[in-house]
């Protein structure tokens, strides 16, 4: 039962959050929609009411004079319904879509503040499904709740009044069975919610899988694993299908039960009322009016009965969203950020006894080194040694378990994150491009760059070289993740971004590794020009590219194995010398 309580507590918090954050401020416009819904609902009562005079005046009394007003009244009822329904649907769609858009915007914004560690364990499909799938319940929920709250409630009341006026005994017979539904329906609701949650999780699995498939098309083809992939997909889809059918079955059981009970009511009323009409104590018109009202009552009543089912289903999604909002980043700016005590260009970067592990795997084991201001420091070492990790640490994309990292003597934890990250231009191992034009990919939203400056950068990064080969030059789209460009071209875009950023500290992670020898040399020159007077950290596997570095830090098993200038290290005859000899003898 403790579990049940905690779930209930959660659902209250979720309801409060949704109401305050997204629903409440739409109330004024919604009020107009509510009036229209109430109008639509009351027309149901009017309709069933008019069945009485239709039978009694027209069919029984054959009163010709009544024909125009009864006919006109029917038309009027439908005309009002048409106008009211159209109006509230448009208003509600507007409100619902806006609510959803606001939620989508907020959740993505929040996700972007969360720790990288979370993104490493949460597949993109899962994230996309939360943003795209789970948020849609909000507009559904809102529309359903209001439709039920206004239209169905008014319809139920007005139909009930018509039925009671016709004959209250008949009415009581018709609805006598409904209280029996309370317990089984409440049970079903709990089951619906559990299944709905499974459905959402399964939907996320499908999106994750699709994301992998479509990003891996060429890998799939080249390894000829089309069948393996479609089998894997079929497996997750079938999980979804099963959960979805079960959830629907549980939801559908609720109106089915309502129908059964309604059927019993009808049985009773037809028997009892039928006898009264045969005896002549009641008119056909009265019975028909009553019968129409009760028949029309079933639908809104069924929807009202399902309101909790709708809420339970929505809750499954809303909880998934609430969980995300509940999550707080651990890597944050301090409450009172410090400012650098020296200009960033004169700030040494010092790592002091830094330890970092992913889970149980230690990656950095007391790493200590200094990258002197204005100098070029190279990080070399075997693949997986933790070189890229060092860059991520500097920008605080990850946090060490222990140790200190300082910039000009100030602990980087003391700086505002934005301030810290502004100090770096980062050319990463994998250049990430967006599906926008090349120009947008380079400018990244900056509007302060003159055409001349842009042209300069294009030349320096050797983008100008391949622009002429693209159909729309700088305005060609890069394709999803930059797929229309080659690896070397993407790398040059990343370099151009770094040139434009013009930050005091340059972090180059295999920045020229994807370039051919000739482009590498020219781009290298451009980077060297850029690095003049800036603190530069370079990661390179090809040792020839870091020969001129002021200090070369050789990393091995998470710590510094040796460091010094190229000639120092060669003279030392250690790891670096060995590696260098190996590459040197391989090259020529
Ligand atoms: N998010 C992560 N979760 C778990 N382990 C990780 C994660 N990121 C990196 N690692 C591990 O950390 C180690 C260091 O990774 P890093 O990317 O820093 O290596 P690297 O020195 O840059 O290697 P390379 O030269 O191949 O680029 C690797 O063994 C890698 O498996
Ligand atoms: Mg790396």
Short mmCIF file of C-alpha atoms in Angstrom, two decimals, residues 173-182 184-186 188-189 250-267 294-307:
data_model
loop_
_atom_site.label_atom_id
_atom_site.label_comp_id
_atom_site.label_asym_id
_atom_site.label_seq_id
_atom_site.Cartn_x
_atom_site.Cartn_y
_atom_site.Cartn_z
CA UNK A 173 -34.97 2.34 -13.04
CA UNK A 174 -32.71 3.28 -15.93
CA UNK A 175 -29.79 4.39 -13.74
CA UNK A 176 -30.21 2.06 -10.78
CA UNK A 177 -27.34 -0.19 -11.86
CA UNK A 178 -24.64 2.51 -12.26
CA UNK A 179 -23.40 2.57 -8.65
CA UNK A 180 -22.39 -1.08 -9.16
CA UNK A 181 -19.69 0.12 -11.56
CA UNK A 182 -17.69 2.16 -9.07
CA UNK A 184 -14.57 -2.48 -10.91
CA UNK A 185 -13.97 0.75 -12.84
CA UNK A 186 -11.59 2.08 -10.17
CA UNK A 188 -9.47 -0.94 -14.17
CA UNK A 189 -8.11 2.58 -13.98
CA UNK A 250 -8.43 -2.26 -20.34
CA UNK A 251 -9.63 1.14 -21.38
CA UNK A 252 -12.35 -0.35 -23.57
CA UNK A 253 -13.59 -2.53 -20.72
CA UNK A 254 -14.83 0.55 -18.89
CA UNK A 255 -17.42 1.72 -21.50
CA UNK A 256 -18.28 -1.93 -22.12
CA UNK A 257 -19.25 -2.29 -18.47
CA UNK A 258 -21.22 0.95 -18.69
CA UNK A 259 -23.09 -0.44 -21.68
CA UNK A 260 -23.96 -3.65 -19.90
CA UNK A 261 -25.41 -1.77 -16.97
CA UNK A 262 -27.23 0.61 -19.34
CA UNK A 263 -28.67 -2.41 -21.14
CA UNK A 264 -30.14 -3.64 -17.88
CA UNK A 265 -31.64 -0.21 -17.28
CA UNK A 266 -33.24 -0.20 -20.71
CA UNK A 267 -34.62 -3.65 -20.14
CA UNK A 294 -31.72 8.34 -21.75
CA UNK A 295 -30.24 7.03 -25.01
CA UNK A 296 -28.39 10.31 -25.51
CA UNK A 297 -27.28 10.30 -21.91
CA UNK A 298 -25.21 7.16 -22.33
CA UNK A 299 -22.45 8.79 -24.40
CA UNK A 300 -21.67 11.79 -22.19
CA UNK A 301 -22.06 9.62 -19.11
CA UNK A 302 -19.62 7.15 -20.55
CA UNK A 303 -17.13 9.93 -21.20
CA UNK A 304 -17.56 11.29 -17.70
CA UNK A 305 -17.03 7.76 -16.40
CA UNK A 306 -13.83 7.63 -18.41
CA UNK A 307 -12.40 10.89 -17.15
#
